[in-house]
Coordinates of C-alpha atoms in Angstrom, one line a residue:
M1 CA 213.3 11.5 -51.8
T2 CA 216.0 10.4 -49.7
K3 CA 218.7 12.9 -49.3
K4 CA 221.7 11.6 -50.2
I5 CA 225.6 12.7 -49.0
C6 CA 229.2 12.5 -49.0
I7 CA 231.3 12.9 -46.2
L8 CA 234.7 14.0 -46.7
G9 CA 236.5 12.7 -43.6
S10 CA 234.5 9.8 -42.0
T11 CA 237.3 8.9 -39.5
G12 CA 237.7 11.8 -38.0
S13 CA 235.7 12.8 -35.0
I14 CA 233.2 14.6 -36.9
G15 CA 233.0 12.4 -39.6
V16 CA 232.0 10.0 -36.9
Q17 CA 229.3 11.7 -35.2
T18 CA 227.9 12.4 -38.7
I19 CA 227.5 8.8 -39.5
D20 CA 225.6 8.2 -35.6
V21 CA 223.6 11.4 -37.5
V22 CA 222.5 10.1 -40.1
K23 CA 221.8 6.8 -39.3
K24 CA 219.0 8.4 -37.3
L25 CA 217.9 10.4 -40.1
G26 CA 217.5 8.1 -42.8
I27 CA 219.9 9.5 -44.9
K28 CA 221.9 7.7 -47.6
V29 CA 225.7 8.2 -47.4
V30 CA 226.8 7.5 -50.8
G31 CA 230.5 8.5 -50.3
L32 CA 233.0 8.1 -48.1
S33 CA 236.8 9.5 -47.3
A34 CA 239.5 8.9 -44.7
H35 CA 243.6 10.3 -44.9
K36 CA 244.9 6.7 -43.8
N37 CA 242.5 4.9 -40.9
V38 CA 241.4 2.3 -43.2
E39 CA 240.4 -0.3 -40.9
L40 CA 237.8 1.8 -40.3
L41 CA 237.0 3.4 -43.3
I42 CA 236.8 -0.5 -44.1
K43 CA 233.6 -0.8 -41.3
Q44 CA 232.1 2.1 -42.0
A45 CA 231.9 1.3 -46.0
R46 CA 230.5 -2.7 -45.1
D47 CA 227.7 -0.6 -42.7
L48 CA 226.7 2.1 -45.2
N49 CA 227.7 0.5 -48.4
P50 CA 228.5 3.9 -50.2
D51 CA 229.2 4.2 -54.2
I52 CA 232.4 5.5 -54.1
L53 CA 235.4 5.5 -51.1
C54 CA 238.6 7.5 -51.0
I55 CA 242.1 7.4 -48.7
G56 CA 243.9 9.9 -49.0
D57 CA 247.2 8.4 -47.8
E58 CA 247.6 6.3 -51.7
K59 CA 249.3 3.1 -50.1
Y60 CA 246.1 1.5 -48.8
Y61 CA 244.6 1.8 -52.0
T62 CA 245.1 -2.0 -53.2
L63 CA 244.0 -3.0 -49.5
L64 CA 240.7 -0.9 -50.0
K65 CA 240.2 -2.1 -53.5
E66 CA 240.4 -5.3 -52.6
N67 CA 237.6 -5.0 -50.1
F68 CA 235.5 -3.5 -52.4
P69 CA 236.3 -4.9 -55.9
D70 CA 232.6 -3.4 -57.2
K71 CA 233.1 -0.2 -55.9
I72 CA 234.8 2.8 -57.3
V73 CA 238.4 3.6 -55.0
V74 CA 240.0 6.8 -55.5
T75 CA 242.7 8.2 -54.1
G76 CA 244.5 11.4 -53.0
E77 CA 243.6 14.8 -53.8
E78 CA 242.2 14.4 -57.0
G79 CA 239.6 11.6 -55.2
L80 CA 238.8 14.2 -52.8
I81 CA 237.6 16.1 -55.6
S82 CA 235.5 12.9 -57.4
I83 CA 234.3 12.7 -53.7
A84 CA 233.3 16.2 -53.8
T85 CA 231.6 16.6 -56.8
Y86 CA 230.1 12.7 -57.5
P87 CA 226.9 13.3 -59.4
A88 CA 224.3 11.3 -57.1
A89 CA 225.1 13.1 -53.9
D90 CA 222.8 16.6 -53.0
L91 CA 225.0 17.6 -50.3
I92 CA 228.5 17.1 -48.9
V93 CA 229.9 17.2 -45.3
N94 CA 233.4 18.3 -45.0
A95 CA 234.8 17.3 -41.7
L96 CA 238.2 17.6 -42.8
V97 CA 241.4 18.6 -41.2
G98 CA 243.8 21.4 -42.5
I99 CA 244.0 23.1 -45.5
S100 CA 243.1 20.2 -47.8
G101 CA 239.4 21.1 -47.3
L102 CA 239.8 24.3 -49.0
V103 CA 239.9 23.3 -53.0
P104 CA 236.9 20.3 -52.5
T105 CA 235.0 22.7 -51.0
I106 CA 235.0 25.2 -54.1
E107 CA 235.0 21.7 -56.2
A108 CA 231.4 20.7 -54.6
I109 CA 230.1 24.5 -55.0
L110 CA 231.2 24.4 -58.2
A111 CA 229.6 21.5 -59.2
G112 CA 226.5 22.1 -57.4
K113 CA 226.3 20.9 -53.9
K114 CA 225.6 22.0 -51.0
V115 CA 228.3 21.8 -48.5
A116 CA 228.0 21.0 -44.5
L117 CA 231.3 23.2 -43.5
A118 CA 233.3 21.5 -40.4
N119 CA 237.1 22.4 -41.9
K120 CA 237.7 25.8 -40.5
E121 CA 240.5 26.2 -43.0
T122 CA 238.6 26.7 -46.1
L123 CA 237.3 29.9 -44.6
V124 CA 240.3 31.1 -42.6
T125 CA 242.3 30.4 -45.9
G126 CA 240.2 31.0 -48.7
G127 CA 237.4 33.2 -47.3
K128 CA 237.7 35.9 -50.0
I129 CA 237.6 32.9 -52.9
I130 CA 235.1 31.4 -51.5
K131 CA 232.4 34.2 -51.5
M132 CA 233.2 35.4 -54.9
V133 CA 232.0 31.3 -55.7
L134 CA 228.8 31.3 -53.9
S135 CA 228.2 35.3 -55.2
Q136 CA 228.4 33.2 -58.6
K137 CA 226.6 30.1 -57.9
Q138 CA 223.7 31.1 -55.2
E139 CA 220.5 32.2 -56.1
K140 CA 218.6 34.9 -55.0
D141 CA 216.0 34.0 -52.2
S142 CA 217.2 30.5 -52.7
L143 CA 218.8 28.5 -49.5
P144 CA 221.9 28.5 -48.1
I145 CA 224.8 26.7 -50.2
L146 CA 227.1 26.4 -47.4
L147 CA 225.7 25.6 -44.1
P148 CA 228.1 25.7 -41.1
V149 CA 228.8 22.4 -38.9
D150 CA 230.9 24.6 -35.6
S151 CA 229.3 24.6 -32.8
E152 CA 229.7 28.6 -32.7
H153 CA 228.5 29.1 -36.8
S154 CA 225.6 27.1 -36.3
A155 CA 224.6 28.9 -33.4
I156 CA 224.8 32.1 -34.9
F157 CA 223.1 30.3 -38.0
Q158 CA 219.9 29.9 -36.1
C159 CA 219.8 33.0 -34.2
L160 CA 219.6 34.7 -38.0
V161 CA 217.2 32.5 -39.6
G162 CA 214.4 34.9 -40.7
E163 CA 216.5 38.5 -39.5
E164 CA 217.4 40.7 -41.4
K165 CA 221.3 41.7 -41.6
K166 CA 220.6 44.9 -41.3
N167 CA 219.6 45.0 -38.0
V168 CA 222.3 42.4 -36.9
K169 CA 225.1 44.7 -34.4
K170 CA 227.5 42.1 -33.5
I171 CA 228.1 38.1 -33.3
I172 CA 229.3 37.2 -29.7
L173 CA 231.2 34.1 -30.1
T174 CA 231.0 31.6 -26.8
A175 CA 234.2 29.7 -25.9
S176 CA 235.1 27.1 -23.1
G177 CA 238.5 28.8 -22.2
G178 CA 240.2 25.5 -22.7
P179 CA 241.8 23.5 -20.5
F180 CA 244.4 26.6 -19.1
R181 CA 241.2 28.8 -18.4
G182 CA 243.0 31.4 -15.8
K183 CA 246.0 30.1 -16.2
K184 CA 249.0 32.4 -16.8
L185 CA 252.1 32.0 -19.4
K186 CA 254.5 30.9 -16.7
D187 CA 251.9 28.1 -15.5
L188 CA 251.6 26.6 -19.0
Q189 CA 255.8 26.5 -19.3
N190 CA 255.7 22.4 -18.4
V191 CA 252.1 21.2 -19.5
N192 CA 252.3 18.3 -21.7
V193 CA 249.9 16.9 -24.7
E194 CA 247.7 14.9 -22.2
D195 CA 247.5 18.0 -20.0
V196 CA 246.5 19.9 -23.2
L197 CA 244.0 17.5 -24.5
M198 CA 242.3 17.2 -21.6
H199 CA 239.3 19.4 -22.7
P200 CA 236.9 20.3 -19.7
T201 CA 233.6 20.4 -21.8
W202 CA 233.7 18.9 -25.4
N203 CA 235.3 15.9 -27.2
M204 CA 237.2 16.6 -30.2
G205 CA 239.8 16.0 -32.1
K206 CA 243.7 16.4 -31.4
K207 CA 244.3 19.7 -34.1
I208 CA 241.4 21.5 -32.7
T209 CA 241.5 20.2 -28.8
V210 CA 245.2 22.0 -28.9
D211 CA 243.9 25.3 -30.8
S212 CA 241.0 25.5 -28.3
A213 CA 243.7 25.5 -25.5
T214 CA 245.7 28.2 -27.2
L215 CA 242.3 30.3 -28.3
I216 CA 243.8 30.5 -31.6
N217 CA 240.6 28.3 -32.6
K218 CA 238.4 30.9 -31.9
G219 CA 240.7 33.3 -33.4
F220 CA 239.5 31.7 -36.9
E221 CA 235.9 31.3 -36.1
V222 CA 236.5 35.2 -36.1
I223 CA 238.0 35.0 -39.1
E224 CA 234.9 32.4 -40.7
A225 CA 232.4 34.4 -38.8
M226 CA 233.3 37.4 -41.3
F227 CA 232.3 35.6 -44.6
F228 CA 229.9 33.4 -43.0
F229 CA 227.7 36.3 -41.8
D230 CA 229.7 39.3 -44.0
I231 CA 230.3 41.3 -40.9
R232 CA 233.4 42.9 -40.2
C233 CA 236.0 42.0 -37.3
E234 CA 235.2 44.6 -35.7
D235 CA 231.8 43.6 -34.7
I236 CA 232.7 40.4 -33.6
D237 CA 233.4 40.1 -30.0
V238 CA 234.5 36.6 -28.0
V239 CA 233.6 35.9 -24.8
I240 CA 234.6 32.9 -22.2
H241 CA 231.8 31.3 -20.8
P242 CA 233.3 27.8 -19.4
Q243 CA 229.9 26.1 -19.3
S244 CA 229.6 25.4 -23.3
I245 CA 225.8 26.1 -22.9
I246 CA 225.2 28.7 -25.0
H247 CA 227.1 28.1 -28.1
S248 CA 227.0 32.0 -29.4
M249 CA 224.8 35.0 -29.5
V250 CA 223.6 37.7 -31.9
E251 CA 223.3 41.5 -30.7
F252 CA 220.7 43.6 -32.5
V253 CA 220.5 47.0 -33.0
D254 CA 217.5 47.5 -31.0
G255 CA 219.3 45.9 -28.1
S256 CA 218.1 42.5 -27.7
V257 CA 220.1 39.5 -27.9
K258 CA 219.3 35.9 -29.3
A259 CA 220.9 33.0 -27.9
Q260 CA 221.4 29.3 -28.6
L261 CA 221.5 26.8 -25.8
S262 CA 222.1 23.1 -25.3
Y263 CA 224.1 21.0 -23.9
P264 CA 227.4 20.5 -25.5
D265 CA 226.8 17.6 -28.2
M266 CA 228.3 18.0 -31.9
R267 CA 225.4 16.1 -33.5
L268 CA 223.3 18.5 -32.8
P269 CA 225.0 20.9 -35.4
I270 CA 226.1 18.6 -37.8
E271 CA 221.6 17.7 -37.8
Y272 CA 220.6 21.0 -38.0
A273 CA 223.2 21.3 -41.4
L274 CA 221.6 18.4 -42.7
S275 CA 218.1 19.1 -42.2
F276 CA 218.1 22.4 -42.8
P277 CA 215.6 24.4 -43.5
E278 CA 213.7 21.8 -41.2
R279 CA 214.7 20.9 -37.9
G280 CA 215.8 17.0 -37.3
K281 CA 214.7 14.2 -35.0
Q282 CA 215.4 14.9 -30.9
I283 CA 219.4 13.6 -30.9
A284 CA 220.6 15.9 -28.2
V285 CA 219.5 15.5 -24.9
P286 CA 217.0 18.7 -23.7
L287 CA 218.6 21.1 -21.5
D288 CA 217.7 21.6 -17.8
L289 CA 218.7 24.8 -17.1
V290 CA 217.7 24.4 -13.3
K291 CA 220.1 21.4 -13.4
I292 CA 222.5 23.9 -14.8
K293 CA 222.1 27.0 -12.1
N294 CA 225.1 29.1 -13.2
L295 CA 226.2 30.8 -16.9
T296 CA 229.0 32.4 -16.2
F297 CA 231.2 35.2 -18.8
E298 CA 234.3 36.1 -18.6
E299 CA 236.4 38.4 -20.6
P300 CA 239.9 36.5 -22.6
D301 CA 243.0 36.9 -21.2
F302 CA 244.7 38.4 -24.3
D303 CA 247.9 38.7 -22.7
T304 CA 248.1 35.1 -22.0
F305 CA 246.3 33.4 -25.2
F306 CA 248.3 36.3 -27.2
L307 CA 246.9 34.5 -30.2
L308 CA 243.7 35.3 -30.2
K309 CA 244.5 39.1 -30.5
I310 CA 247.0 38.3 -33.3
A311 CA 243.8 36.3 -34.9
Y312 CA 242.2 39.7 -34.8
E313 CA 245.1 41.4 -36.0
C314 CA 244.9 38.7 -39.1
A315 CA 241.5 38.9 -39.9
K316 CA 241.4 43.0 -39.5
K317 CA 244.6 42.8 -42.4
G318 CA 243.4 39.6 -44.4
E319 CA 244.3 38.8 -47.6
S320 CA 247.6 36.4 -47.0
Y321 CA 247.6 36.9 -43.2
P322 CA 244.8 34.3 -42.4
V323 CA 247.0 31.9 -44.6
A324 CA 250.3 32.7 -43.0
L325 CA 248.3 32.2 -39.7
N326 CA 246.9 28.8 -40.5
A327 CA 249.9 27.5 -41.9
A328 CA 252.3 28.5 -39.1
N329 CA 249.6 26.7 -36.4
E330 CA 249.1 23.7 -38.0
E331 CA 252.9 23.1 -37.9
A332 CA 253.5 24.2 -34.8
V333 CA 250.3 21.6 -33.0
K334 CA 252.1 19.3 -35.7
Y335 CA 255.7 19.7 -33.9
F336 CA 253.7 19.9 -30.3
L337 CA 252.1 16.6 -30.5
E338 CA 255.0 15.2 -32.0
G339 CA 257.0 15.8 -28.8
K340 CA 259.1 18.5 -30.9
I341 CA 258.3 21.8 -29.0
G342 CA 256.3 22.6 -25.9
F343 CA 253.0 24.5 -25.4
V344 CA 254.1 27.3 -25.1
D345 CA 256.0 27.3 -28.2
I346 CA 253.1 26.8 -30.3
M347 CA 252.3 30.7 -29.7
K348 CA 255.7 31.6 -29.2
Y349 CA 257.1 30.5 -32.9
V350 CA 253.2 31.6 -34.8
A351 CA 253.4 34.3 -33.7
K352 CA 257.4 35.0 -34.9
I353 CA 256.2 34.0 -38.3
I354 CA 253.0 36.3 -38.0
E355 CA 255.5 38.9 -37.0
S356 CA 257.8 38.3 -39.8
H357 CA 254.9 38.3 -43.0
R358 CA 254.8 40.3 -45.0
V359 CA 251.3 40.8 -47.1
Q360 CA 250.8 39.0 -50.3
K361 CA 247.7 39.3 -52.7
V362 CA 245.1 36.2 -52.7
E363 CA 243.0 36.3 -56.1
T364 CA 243.7 32.9 -56.4
I365 CA 243.9 28.9 -55.3
R366 CA 247.4 29.1 -56.3
D367 CA 248.0 32.2 -54.7
I368 CA 247.2 30.5 -50.9
L369 CA 248.7 27.0 -51.7
E370 CA 252.1 29.3 -52.3
I371 CA 251.7 31.2 -49.2
D372 CA 250.7 28.1 -47.1
A373 CA 254.1 26.1 -48.6
E374 CA 256.1 28.8 -48.2
T375 CA 254.8 29.6 -44.5
R376 CA 255.4 26.0 -43.7
Q377 CA 258.8 26.2 -45.1
K378 CA 259.7 29.2 -42.9
F379 CA 258.6 27.8 -39.9
K380 CA 259.9 24.7 -40.3
N381 CA 263.8 26.7 -40.8
L382 CA 263.2 28.8 -37.9
V383 CA 262.1 25.9 -35.9
E384 CA 264.2 23.5 -36.8
G385 CA 266.9 26.2 -36.9
E386 CA 266.5 26.6 -32.9
I387 CA 265.8 22.6 -31.4
S388 CA 269.0 21.4 -33.4

């Protein structure tokens, strides 16, 4: 039977690569969503012939419906939920950017779907609630409902197949170090958006590329790993690995270490999530270690890239702290990409927000969304008060 999937965020970097993978695997796409890139969404829909389409920005609804009068066309948050819970789909690929990915993930799980998760914010902000929902839906000894798409978490997931949790001592997340590895704060005062978006090893969307430059993306991955793999943040290390060949490692109690290696290619973890528990066709270029010659490692610079240290602190404190961290960072990156603040200001303003944050309990989705909104407003008041 052909697997049927919906792709949330089909016009973004992960979404586009997912479409490349599904074509090679012969998977049927029954739903697509985009925020506002309606031109690309129309092209994808003509190519893949899905049943249902969602456009986040309502002003493009009429255009989309005119092009596809015979299809289900939905819009906004309710539209995302409609695609996330679409009855014909077996699996939902969540490639959305930002906290908008949280509710569709929860709704998809509640609807009995498997979710291939590329949206960091789902677990960073809602990890506690996702764990509760999964505990209600996950049957013992059944295949996982939530499958990682990030290269690091996919690597860990692959290393843990067939292993018992009690034998895991430590998770080691690798990071390229971004475009400013080896730089100090004084060197980063005048970098521009183009400098930041020139990632040395990965081709990604703008938001995650900026997060990689500040290393906060690795802090978010620590928080994600806590919930994905049920492990304390104290047992998760970050190691800088500039070649981006080892995508992460797991250390076991007997001292052995497993690693997953490949050239940097997001299609590989996407394919693994879509094919699991099988492996798909060969999509990635085979690894040639002789040509690579050297794999190097170094400690992160927590003083220059201090948001990584703050992310660890937020992970330990839990509850509302990761929600506030995510909201402040999303706003900071947006302001930076719009040219309103500098690169170092991203880290400075996020640090100020977290320093002033006071813990709040997170019991419901409403709690998360309220904390998110409050933090964003607080950030805007802080920044606009300083730059006006």
